Coordinates of C-alpha atoms in Angstrom, one line a residue:
Chain V
M1 CA -16.7 4.1 5.0
A2 CA -20.4 4.3 4.5
S3 CA -21.3 7.7 3.7
A4 CA -24.7 9.0 3.0
G5 CA -25.7 11.3 0.1
K6 CA -28.9 12.7 -1.2
N7 CA -32.3 10.9 -0.7
N8 CA -30.6 8.4 1.8
S9 CA -28.4 6.9 -0.7
I10 CA -25.4 5.2 0.9
N11 CA -22.0 4.5 -0.6
A12 CA -20.4 1.5 1.2
K13 CA -17.1 -0.1 0.7
L14 CA -17.3 -3.9 1.2
V15 CA -14.2 -5.9 1.5
L16 CA -14.0 -9.7 0.9
L17 CA -11.3 -11.5 2.9
G18 CA -10.9 -15.4 2.9
D19 CA -8.5 -18.2 2.0
M20 CA -7.6 -18.8 -1.7
G21 CA -10.2 -20.9 -3.2
A22 CA -13.0 -20.2 -0.7
G23 CA -15.0 -18.7 -3.6
K24 CA -14.9 -15.0 -2.8
S25 CA -15.1 -13.7 -6.3
S26 CA -17.7 -16.4 -7.4
L27 CA -20.0 -15.3 -4.5
V28 CA -19.8 -11.6 -5.5
L29 CA -20.3 -12.7 -9.3
R30 CA -23.3 -14.4 -8.5
F31 CA -24.6 -11.6 -6.6
V32 CA -23.9 -8.9 -9.0
K33 CA -24.9 -10.9 -12.2
G34 CA -28.1 -11.9 -10.3
Q35 CA -29.1 -8.4 -9.9
F36 CA -29.1 -7.3 -13.5
L37 CA -32.7 -7.2 -14.0
E38 CA -33.4 -5.3 -10.7
F39 CA -31.1 -2.4 -10.9
Q40 CA -29.3 -0.1 -13.3
E41 CA -25.5 0.3 -12.9
S42 CA -22.9 -2.2 -11.9
T43 CA -19.3 -2.9 -12.6
I44 CA -18.0 -6.2 -13.2
G45 CA -14.1 -6.7 -13.3
A46 CA -12.0 -9.5 -12.1
A47 CA -11.4 -8.2 -8.6
F48 CA -13.5 -4.9 -8.1
F49 CA -17.4 -4.7 -8.3
S50 CA -20.0 -2.3 -7.7
Q51 CA -23.6 -2.9 -7.4
T52 CA -26.6 -0.8 -6.0
L53 CA -29.4 -2.3 -4.0
A54 CA -32.5 -0.6 -3.5
L55 CA -34.0 -1.1 0.1
S56 CA -37.3 0.4 1.4
D57 CA -35.6 3.1 3.2
A58 CA -32.4 3.9 1.5
T59 CA -30.4 2.9 -1.7
V60 CA -27.1 1.2 -1.0
K61 CA -24.3 1.3 -3.5
F62 CA -21.7 -1.4 -2.7
E63 CA -18.2 -0.9 -3.8
I64 CA -16.8 -4.4 -3.4
W65 CA -13.0 -4.8 -2.8
D66 CA -11.6 -8.3 -3.5
T67 CA -8.4 -9.3 -1.7
A68 CA -5.7 -12.1 -2.5
G69 CA -6.2 -14.8 -0.1
Q70 CA -2.8 -16.5 -0.3
E71 CA -0.8 -16.3 3.0
R72 CA 2.0 -14.5 1.2
Y73 CA -0.3 -11.5 0.5
H74 CA -1.8 -11.4 4.1
S75 CA 0.2 -8.5 5.3
L76 CA -0.9 -6.3 2.5
A77 CA -4.7 -6.6 3.6
P78 CA -4.8 -3.4 5.8
M79 CA -4.4 -1.3 2.7
Y80 CA -7.5 -2.7 1.5
Y81 CA -9.9 -3.0 4.6
R82 CA -9.0 0.6 5.7
G83 CA -12.1 2.6 5.7
A84 CA -14.2 -0.3 4.7
A85 CA -18.1 -0.1 6.0
A86 CA -18.5 -3.8 5.7
A87 CA -16.5 -7.1 5.3
I88 CA -17.6 -10.5 4.2
I89 CA -15.3 -13.2 5.5
V90 CA -15.6 -16.2 3.6
Y91 CA -14.6 -19.8 4.1
D92 CA -15.3 -23.1 2.4
I93 CA -17.4 -25.4 4.4
T94 CA -15.3 -28.4 3.1
S95 CA -12.1 -27.1 4.5
T96 CA -11.4 -26.6 8.3
E97 CA -8.1 -24.7 7.3
S98 CA -10.2 -22.1 5.4
F99 CA -12.4 -21.8 8.6
E100 CA -9.2 -21.2 10.8
R101 CA -8.2 -18.8 8.3
A102 CA -11.5 -16.9 8.5
K103 CA -11.2 -16.6 12.3
K104 CA -8.0 -15.1 12.0
W105 CA -9.5 -12.5 9.6
V106 CA -12.1 -11.7 12.1
Q107 CA -9.7 -11.4 14.9
E108 CA -7.6 -8.9 12.9
L109 CA -10.4 -6.9 11.9
Q110 CA -11.7 -6.7 15.5
K111 CA -8.3 -5.3 16.3
Q112 CA -7.5 -3.1 13.5
G113 CA -10.5 -2.7 11.4
N114 CA -13.1 0.2 11.6
P115 CA -14.9 -0.4 14.9
N116 CA -18.3 0.1 13.3
M117 CA -17.7 -2.1 10.4
V118 CA -20.6 -4.6 9.7
M119 CA -19.1 -8.1 9.5
A120 CA -20.6 -11.2 8.0
L121 CA -19.3 -14.7 7.9
A122 CA -20.0 -16.8 4.9
G123 CA -19.6 -20.5 4.9
N124 CA -19.4 -21.2 1.1
K125 CA -19.9 -24.2 -1.1
A126 CA -22.9 -25.2 0.8
D127 CA -24.0 -27.3 -2.0
L128 CA -21.1 -29.7 -1.2
E129 CA -22.9 -31.2 1.7
E130 CA -21.4 -34.7 1.4
K131 CA -17.9 -33.3 1.8
R132 CA -18.7 -30.9 4.6
K133 CA -15.8 -30.4 7.3
V134 CA -17.0 -27.5 9.3
A135 CA -20.3 -28.0 11.2
T136 CA -22.9 -25.4 10.8
E137 CA -23.4 -25.2 14.6
E138 CA -19.7 -24.5 15.0
A139 CA -19.5 -21.6 12.8
C140 CA -22.7 -20.3 14.0
T141 CA -21.6 -20.3 17.8
Y142 CA -18.2 -18.9 16.7
A143 CA -20.3 -16.0 14.9
E144 CA -22.6 -15.4 17.8
E145 CA -19.7 -14.9 20.3
N146 CA -18.1 -12.5 18.1
G147 CA -21.2 -10.4 17.1
L148 CA -21.0 -11.5 13.3
F149 CA -23.9 -12.2 10.9
F150 CA -23.4 -15.6 9.7
I151 CA -25.1 -17.3 6.9
E152 CA -24.0 -20.5 4.6
T153 CA -24.1 -19.7 0.9
S154 CA -23.5 -21.7 -2.3
A155 CA -22.2 -19.5 -5.3
K156 CA -23.0 -22.4 -7.4
T157 CA -26.6 -22.7 -6.6
A158 CA -27.1 -19.2 -5.5
I159 CA -28.4 -20.3 -2.1
N160 CA -28.4 -17.2 0.4
V161 CA -26.0 -15.3 -1.7
N162 CA -28.4 -12.2 -2.2
D163 CA -29.6 -12.6 1.5
I164 CA -26.0 -11.8 2.7
F165 CA -25.6 -8.6 0.8
Y166 CA -29.2 -7.3 1.6
E167 CA -28.7 -8.2 5.3
I168 CA -25.4 -6.2 5.3
A169 CA -27.1 -3.3 3.5
R170 CA -29.7 -3.3 6.0
R171 CA -27.3 -3.2 8.9
L172 CA -25.2 -0.2 7.3
P173 CA -25.6 3.0 9.7
R174 CA -28.4 5.3 8.1
A175 CA -27.6 8.9 7.8
Q176 CA -28.9 11.0 10.8
P177 CA -30.5 14.1 10.6
A178 CA -28.0 17.0 11.2
Q179 CA -28.8 18.0 14.6
N180 CA -28.3 14.6 16.0
P181 CA -24.9 13.9 17.5
A182 CA -22.9 11.2 15.4
G183 CA -23.0 8.9 18.3
M184 CA -26.6 8.0 17.9
V185 CA -25.8 6.4 14.6
L186 CA -25.3 3.2 16.8
S187 CA -28.5 3.4 18.6
D188 CA -30.1 0.4 16.7
R189 CA -27.2 -2.0 17.4
P190 CA -28.9 -4.0 20.1
A191 CA -31.5 -5.1 17.8
E192 CA -28.9 -6.3 15.4
R193 CA -27.3 -8.4 18.0
L194 CA -30.7 -10.0 18.8
Q195 CA -31.1 -10.7 15.0
T196 CA -27.4 -12.3 14.8
S197 CA -28.2 -14.8 17.5
S198 CA -31.4 -16.0 15.5
C199 CA -29.3 -17.1 12.7
C200 CA -28.6 -20.5 14.1
S201 CA -31.8 -21.6 15.0
Chain L
M1 CA -4.8 2.2 -25.4
D2 CA -3.8 5.8 -25.2
A3 CA -3.9 7.9 -22.0
S4 CA -5.1 11.0 -24.1
A5 CA -8.9 10.6 -25.1
A6 CA -8.9 11.3 -28.8
A7 CA -12.5 11.3 -29.5
T8 CA -13.3 14.0 -26.9
P9 CA -15.2 16.9 -28.5
L10 CA -13.5 20.0 -28.7
H11 CA -15.2 22.1 -25.9
L12 CA -14.4 19.2 -23.5
D13 CA -10.8 18.7 -24.0
F14 CA -7.7 20.3 -22.7
Y15 CA -7.2 22.7 -25.4
G16 CA -10.8 23.8 -25.5
F17 CA -10.4 24.7 -22.1
L18 CA -7.3 26.8 -22.6
N19 CA -9.0 28.4 -25.4
R20 CA -11.8 29.5 -23.1
L21 CA -9.3 30.9 -20.7
R22 CA -8.2 33.1 -23.3
R23 CA -11.4 34.9 -23.7
P24 CA -11.7 38.4 -22.0
G25 CA -14.5 37.1 -19.8
A26 CA -12.0 34.7 -18.1
A27 CA -9.6 37.3 -16.8
D28 CA -10.7 36.8 -13.2
L29 CA -10.0 33.0 -13.6
V30 CA -6.7 33.3 -15.2
G31 CA -5.7 36.0 -12.3
A32 CA -6.8 33.4 -9.7
V33 CA -4.7 30.6 -11.4
K34 CA -1.7 32.9 -11.5
S35 CA -1.7 34.1 -8.1
F36 CA -2.3 30.6 -6.9
L37 CA 0.7 29.4 -8.6
V38 CA 2.8 32.3 -7.5
S39 CA 1.7 31.8 -3.8
F40 CA 3.8 28.6 -3.9
S41 CA 7.0 30.8 -3.8
L42 CA 6.0 31.6 -0.4
Y43 CA 6.3 28.2 1.1
A44 CA 9.0 25.5 1.2
P45 CA 7.9 22.5 -0.9
D46 CA 6.2 20.0 1.2
A47 CA 4.2 17.2 -0.4
E48 CA 1.4 16.9 2.2
S49 CA 0.7 20.7 2.4
D50 CA 1.2 21.4 -1.3
S51 CA -1.4 18.6 -1.9
R52 CA -3.6 20.1 0.5
R53 CA -3.3 23.5 -1.1
V54 CA -4.0 22.1 -4.5
Q55 CA -6.9 20.1 -3.7
D56 CA -8.5 23.0 -1.9
F57 CA -7.8 25.4 -4.9
L58 CA -9.6 22.9 -7.3
L59 CA -12.6 22.8 -5.1
T60 CA -12.7 26.4 -4.8
M61 CA -12.4 26.9 -8.5
E62 CA -15.1 24.3 -9.2
R63 CA -17.5 26.5 -7.0
T64 CA -16.2 29.5 -9.1
I65 CA -16.4 27.9 -12.5
K66 CA -20.0 26.6 -11.8
Q67 CA -21.2 30.3 -11.2
H68 CA -19.1 31.7 -14.0
P69 CA -20.9 33.4 -16.8
L70 CA -18.6 31.7 -19.3
W71 CA -20.0 28.3 -18.2
A72 CA -23.6 29.7 -17.6
N73 CA -26.0 26.7 -18.3
A74 CA -22.9 24.4 -19.1
P75 CA -23.8 20.8 -18.5
D76 CA -22.0 19.0 -15.5
E77 CA -19.6 17.2 -17.9
E78 CA -18.4 20.6 -19.2
I79 CA -17.9 21.8 -15.9
D80 CA -16.1 18.6 -15.0
S81 CA -13.6 18.8 -18.1
A82 CA -12.9 22.3 -17.0
I83 CA -11.7 21.4 -13.5
E84 CA -9.8 18.4 -15.2
G85 CA -8.2 20.8 -17.4
L86 CA -7.3 22.9 -14.6
E87 CA -5.7 20.1 -12.6
K88 CA -3.6 19.4 -15.7
Y89 CA -2.6 22.9 -16.2
V90 CA -1.5 23.5 -12.6
M91 CA 0.1 20.1 -12.0
T92 CA 2.1 20.7 -15.1
K93 CA 3.3 24.2 -13.8
L94 CA 3.9 22.7 -10.4
F95 CA 5.3 19.4 -11.7
D96 CA 9.0 19.9 -10.7
R97 CA 8.3 21.2 -7.4
T98 CA 5.8 18.2 -6.7
F99 CA 7.0 15.1 -8.5
G100 CA 9.6 13.1 -6.7
S101 CA 11.5 16.2 -5.2
S102 CA 12.2 15.0 -1.8
T103 CA 15.6 13.2 -1.3
E104 CA 13.8 10.5 0.7
D105 CA 11.3 9.7 -2.2
A106 CA 14.1 9.7 -4.7
K107 CA 16.2 7.4 -2.7
L108 CA 13.1 4.9 -2.4
D109 CA 12.6 5.1 -6.1
V110 CA 16.2 4.0 -6.7
E111 CA 16.1 1.3 -4.0
I112 CA 12.9 -0.3 -5.6
S113 CA 14.0 -0.1 -9.0
E114 CA 17.6 -1.7 -8.1
K115 CA 15.7 -4.5 -6.2
I116 CA 13.3 -5.2 -9.2
R117 CA 16.6 -5.3 -11.2
L118 CA 17.8 -8.1 -9.1
L119 CA 14.2 -9.8 -8.9
Q120 CA 13.8 -9.9 -12.6
H121 CA 16.5 -12.5 -12.6
F122 CA 14.9 -15.3 -10.8
V123 CA 11.3 -14.5 -9.8
K124 CA 8.8 -16.6 -12.0
P125 CA 5.1 -16.4 -12.0
D126 CA 4.9 -19.8 -9.9
H127 CA 6.5 -18.0 -7.0
L128 CA 3.9 -15.7 -6.9
D129 CA 0.9 -18.2 -7.3
V130 CA -0.1 -17.3 -10.6
P131 CA -2.1 -20.4 -11.9
I132 CA -0.6 -22.1 -14.9
D133 CA -3.4 -21.6 -17.2
L134 CA -3.1 -17.8 -16.7
Q135 CA 0.5 -17.6 -17.5
N136 CA 0.6 -15.7 -20.7
E137 CA 3.6 -13.7 -21.1
A138 CA 2.4 -12.2 -24.4
S139 CA -0.6 -10.5 -23.0
W140 CA 1.4 -9.4 -19.9
L141 CA 3.8 -7.5 -22.3
F142 CA 0.9 -5.1 -23.0
A143 CA 0.3 -4.5 -19.4
V144 CA 3.9 -4.0 -19.0
K145 CA 4.0 -1.4 -21.6
E146 CA 1.2 0.5 -20.3
L147 CA 2.9 0.9 -16.8
Q148 CA 6.2 1.7 -18.5
K149 CA 4.4 4.8 -20.1
I150 CA 3.8 6.3 -16.9
N151 CA 6.6 9.0 -16.9
A152 CA 5.5 10.2 -20.4
F153 CA 2.9 12.2 -18.5
K154 CA 2.7 15.1 -15.9
A155 CA -0.7 15.4 -15.3
P156 CA -1.9 13.1 -12.4
R157 CA -5.1 12.0 -14.4
E158 CA -2.9 10.7 -17.1
K159 CA -0.5 8.9 -14.9
L160 CA -3.5 7.3 -13.3
L161 CA -4.8 6.4 -16.7
C162 CA -1.5 4.3 -17.2
I163 CA -2.0 2.3 -14.1
M164 CA -5.7 1.8 -15.0
N165 CA -4.9 0.6 -18.4
C166 CA -2.3 -1.8 -17.2
C167 CA -4.8 -3.2 -14.7
Q168 CA -7.6 -3.3 -17.4
V169 CA -5.3 -5.4 -19.8
I170 CA -4.7 -7.9 -16.9
N171 CA -8.6 -7.8 -16.3
N172 CA -9.3 -8.6 -19.8
L173 CA -7.1 -11.6 -19.7
L174 CA -8.6 -13.0 -16.6
L175 CA -12.3 -12.6 -18.1
N176 CA -11.3 -13.9 -21.3
V177 CA -9.7 -17.0 -19.6
S178 CA -12.7 -17.6 -17.5
M179 CA -15.0 -17.4 -20.2
T180 CA -13.1 -19.7 -22.7
T181 CA -12.1 -22.3 -20.2
N182 CA -15.4 -22.2 -18.3
S183 CA -13.4 -22.3 -15.0
A184 CA -14.3 -20.6 -11.9
P185 CA -14.2 -16.7 -12.3
A186 CA -10.8 -15.2 -11.4
G187 CA -10.5 -12.7 -8.7
A188 CA -8.0 -11.0 -6.6
D189 CA -6.2 -14.1 -5.9
E190 CA -5.1 -14.2 -9.4
F191 CA -5.2 -10.5 -10.2
L192 CA -2.8 -9.3 -7.7
P193 CA 0.0 -11.9 -8.3
I194 CA -0.2 -11.0 -11.9
L195 CA 0.1 -7.3 -11.2
I196 CA 3.1 -7.8 -9.0
Y197 CA 4.8 -10.0 -11.6
V198 CA 4.0 -7.5 -14.5
T199 CA 5.4 -4.5 -11.9
I200 CA 8.6 -6.6 -11.8
K201 CA 8.8 -7.0 -15.5
A202 CA 8.1 -3.3 -16.3
N203 CA 10.3 -2.0 -13.5
P204 CA 8.3 1.2 -14.0
P205 CA 10.5 4.4 -13.5
Q206 CA 10.0 6.3 -10.2
L207 CA 7.4 3.9 -9.0
H208 CA 7.3 5.2 -5.5
S209 CA 7.2 8.8 -6.5
N210 CA 4.6 8.3 -9.1
L211 CA 2.2 6.5 -6.9
K212 CA 2.6 9.1 -4.1
Y213 CA 2.2 11.8 -6.6
V214 CA -1.1 10.4 -8.0
Q215 CA -2.5 9.7 -4.6
L216 CA -1.7 13.5 -3.4
F217 CA -2.5 15.4 -6.6
R218 CA -5.3 13.4 -8.4
R219 CA -8.6 15.5 -7.6
R220 CA -10.0 13.8 -4.6
E221 CA -13.3 13.3 -5.9
K222 CA -11.9 11.4 -8.8
L223 CA -9.6 9.1 -6.9
V224 CA -12.6 6.7 -5.8
S225 CA -14.1 3.4 -6.5
E226 CA -12.6 1.5 -9.2
M227 CA -9.7 4.1 -9.5
E228 CA -8.9 3.9 -5.9
Y229 CA -9.1 0.1 -5.9
Y230 CA -6.5 -0.4 -8.7
L231 CA -4.2 2.4 -7.2
T232 CA -4.3 0.6 -3.9
N233 CA -3.3 -2.5 -5.7
L234 CA -0.1 -1.1 -7.3
F235 CA 0.7 0.4 -3.9
S236 CA 0.3 -3.1 -2.3
A237 CA 2.6 -4.6 -5.1
E238 CA 5.3 -1.8 -4.4
M239 CA 4.9 -2.9 -0.7
F240 CA 5.3 -6.4 -1.4
I241 CA 8.2 -5.8 -3.5
T242 CA 9.9 -3.5 -0.7
N243 CA 9.3 -6.4 2.0
I244 CA 10.1 -9.2 -0.3
N245 CA 12.2 -12.1 1.3
G246 CA 12.5 -16.0 1.0
S247 CA 9.3 -16.7 2.5
S248 CA 7.2 -14.2 0.4
L249 CA 8.5 -16.3 -2.6
S250 CA 7.9 -19.8 -0.8
M251 CA 11.7 -20.3 -0.8
K252 CA 14.3 -20.7 1.9
E253 CA 15.8 -17.5 3.0
S254 CA 19.2 -18.8 2.3
E255 CA 18.1 -19.7 -1.3
F256 CA 16.7 -16.2 -1.7
Q257 CA 19.7 -14.5 -0.7
K258 CA 21.7 -16.6 -3.0
S259 CA 19.6 -15.8 -5.9
M260 CA 19.7 -12.2 -5.0
Q261 CA 23.5 -12.4 -4.8
A262 CA 23.8 -14.1 -8.1
A263 CA 21.6 -11.4 -9.9
R264 CA 23.8 -8.7 -8.4
F265 CA 26.7 -10.4 -9.8
A266 CA 25.1 -10.9 -13.2
N267 CA 24.1 -7.2 -13.2
E268 CA 27.5 -6.0 -12.6
V269 CA 29.7 -8.3 -14.9
G270 CA 26.9 -8.6 -17.5
D271 CA 26.9 -4.9 -18.2
P272 CA 30.4 -3.5 -18.0
Y273 CA 29.5 -0.5 -20.0
S274 CA 26.6 0.7 -18.1
V275 CA 26.8 3.6 -15.4
P276 CA 24.6 3.7 -12.6
E277 CA 22.3 6.4 -14.0
L278 CA 21.9 4.5 -17.5
A279 CA 21.2 1.3 -15.5
K280 CA 17.8 2.7 -14.7
V281 CA 16.8 3.2 -18.3
D282 CA 18.2 -0.2 -19.5
P283 CA 15.3 -2.2 -20.5
P284 CA 15.0 -5.3 -18.3
I285 CA 15.6 -7.8 -21.3
M286 CA 19.1 -6.6 -21.6
T287 CA 20.0 -7.2 -18.0
R288 CA 18.3 -10.6 -18.1
H289 CA 20.3 -11.6 -21.1
G290 CA 23.4 -9.9 -20.1
K291 CA 25.3 -12.9 -19.5
E292 CA 24.5 -14.0 -23.1
I293 CA 25.6 -10.9 -24.5
H294 CA 28.9 -10.6 -23.0
L295 CA 30.3 -14.2 -23.1
G296 CA 33.5 -12.7 -24.3
G297 CA 35.3 -10.5 -27.1
S298 CA 34.3 -12.3 -30.1
N299 CA 30.8 -13.0 -28.8
K300 CA 30.0 -9.2 -28.0
Y301 CA 28.0 -8.9 -31.1
P302 CA 26.8 -12.4 -31.8
F303 CA 24.4 -11.3 -34.6
M304 CA 27.0 -10.2 -37.0
E305 CA 27.0 -13.4 -39.0
R306 CA 23.3 -14.2 -38.6
D307 CA 20.4 -14.0 -41.2
A308 CA 17.0 -12.1 -40.5
E309 CA 15.0 -15.2 -41.2
D310 CA 16.7 -17.4 -38.6
L311 CA 16.0 -15.0 -35.8
T312 CA 13.5 -16.2 -32.9
R313 CA 11.4 -13.6 -31.0
E314 CA 14.0 -14.1 -28.1
D315 CA 16.7 -13.2 -30.5
V316 CA 14.8 -10.0 -31.3
K317 CA 14.6 -9.0 -27.9
M318 CA 18.2 -9.5 -27.2
L319 CA 19.0 -7.9 -30.4
L320 CA 17.2 -4.9 -29.3
G321 CA 18.9 -4.8 -26.0
L322 CA 22.4 -4.9 -27.8
Y323 CA 21.0 -2.2 -30.1
K324 CA 20.2 0.1 -27.2
Q325 CA 23.5 -0.6 -25.5
L326 CA 25.3 0.2 -28.9
V327 CA 23.5 3.3 -29.4
T328 CA 24.3 4.5 -26.0
K329 CA 27.7 3.9 -26.3
Y330 CA 28.0 5.6 -29.6
T331 CA 26.1 8.7 -28.5
R332 CA 28.4 8.8 -25.7
L333 CA 31.4 8.4 -27.7
S334 CA 30.4 11.0 -30.1
E335 CA 29.7 13.4 -27.3
A336 CA 33.3 12.6 -25.9
L337 CA 34.7 13.4 -29.4
R338 CA 33.0 16.5 -29.7
R339 CA 34.2 17.6 -26.3
H340 CA 37.7 17.2 -27.6
S341 CA 36.9 18.9 -30.7
L342 CA 37.7 15.9 -32.9
D343 CA 35.8 15.1 -36.0
E344 CA 34.4 11.6 -36.0
D345 CA 34.4 11.0 -39.8
L346 CA 38.0 12.1 -39.8
L347 CA 38.8 9.8 -37.2
I348 CA 37.2 6.7 -38.7
H349 CA 39.3 7.5 -42.0
T350 CA 42.3 7.9 -39.9
A351 CA 41.9 4.7 -38.0
R352 CA 41.2 2.8 -41.2
D353 CA 44.2 4.2 -42.9
L354 CA 46.4 3.7 -40.0
T355 CA 45.4 -0.1 -39.2
R356 CA 44.8 -1.2 -42.7
R357 CA 43.6 -4.3 -40.9
V358 CA 39.9 -3.1 -41.0
P359 CA 38.4 -3.7 -44.2
S360 CA 36.1 -0.8 -45.1
K361 CA 33.3 -3.6 -45.9
S362 CA 33.1 -4.3 -42.2
I363 CA 32.2 -0.8 -41.4
V364 CA 29.6 -0.7 -44.0
K365 CA 28.3 -4.1 -42.5
D366 CA 28.3 -2.2 -39.1
K367 CA 26.1 0.4 -40.6
G368 CA 24.0 -2.1 -42.0
A369 CA 23.5 -4.1 -38.6
F370 CA 22.7 -0.6 -37.2
H371 CA 19.4 -0.4 -39.5
S372 CA 18.5 -4.1 -39.1
F373 CA 18.5 -3.3 -35.2
I374 CA 16.2 -0.3 -35.9
A375 CA 13.9 -2.6 -38.0
S376 CA 13.9 -5.5 -35.6
G377 CA 12.8 -2.7 -32.8
R378 CA 9.9 -1.7 -35.0
A379 CA 9.2 -5.3 -35.6
L380 CA 9.0 -6.0 -31.9
K381 CA 6.4 -3.2 -31.5
C382 CA 4.1 -4.9 -33.9
F383 CA 4.1 -8.2 -32.2

């Protein structure tokens, strides 16, 4: 869950979901390693990562939980996305199967995940245009219908990799002054939706 | 890797903390700790409410210590180490009450351990999707050993460290492979299957109780981030093993049931001397090779005629299994003899005199074998 500390610093648990081989950990590694000049502390493990991002209005510390994508481990996923503030659902643009899998994750999170979770759909391996099986429009329409932020990425060329994490960081609920009721946190949601629909154009 | 940090400066370690509590100025803290511990006698043991009480107490004590004259101007890490010391002290005192005390937990522990003993017979890395270039049984052995240490500690922090160390070994293996082979970096797709395999190999004692205990009694503010992630992974390994069936191993359900049945049979006949409570402490390797060890009367001690130079690593494992079995048997025999007020040495002499068929040489040889068993045990540790 995203939790705010002093000086508007936010701790956010982010869970990575997606088929085996879609490039979940490559995507994160590209992001975490690409940030080393910009910010101080980061953790690089094989399956757990942390990275702090400085935005104009807040500092966001991502704690990134990778999950095993094989079907046999699917039923364990709730243990990982429990309490997550954000999720990136990754698929491989050269595999329709991985896109179908991604849709299943979205449905599951909508049903069982934290209702305020910021969700992003990442079409990875965008550098492999000649092998593309999932059309950008198709994924984009799906994302729009389901209120997700969508972007195509390439862990190989680093295209859009930082953008997806910065965009999630921007969408995380900010700490509100204590006198405001907690429900007010959601007040800037309509603006986000508008932004979402612009991703396809 | 050892769970106790050897390089900690004196004022930050557990004994430094205890020493500080002995000062006259700490009398109020000592009083608070004592009355907290005594207060438990007022309630029936219940894991969840015990956990709440401990967590609240540690939070209150943190505030108290921060304002305490003995810790005046102390840096944050010194305060933190005092609370760590307090967690260890309190939980060591409350261990018997809070660790695996419910019959339900004890039952789950036995069920999981029994199940793992069966799975050890036939689950291979491929069943769990461990990629072939990451299959490295030798490295995994280190991870296995870290996990098996878990019952050597009572403090939640130290138990958690065993889990972290195990995960770190796997992590290092994955990072090394991706660096040396220039392949795509590994992630949870590889990490979790290896952790599950390592858990099956290790069959850590009281797995369920240990996980529950760490989750409930490790200071809440410390069970975050990476620690929380790796603990969650072991919880999910436990869940996977608990619910395991044919499809989770990509085999037909009938084939899975057949393998389980065969494993059950092998465990029963392969180890005729084991009694249920001993079965738990038996090293997995022994049950795996149970059949080979007990091919028949004459093959019961297949190493009697062998030379040390000819032993393979597999042999040494088997030898160690046999050795443990022999020692267990011998210890129990001695105990039984003592109970019947029989003198062991006298009995051996009498037996030798009576039968005259057992030459004294073979007894000496037997003792020699014992020593070589011990030596081979040490050798295995050095691998």
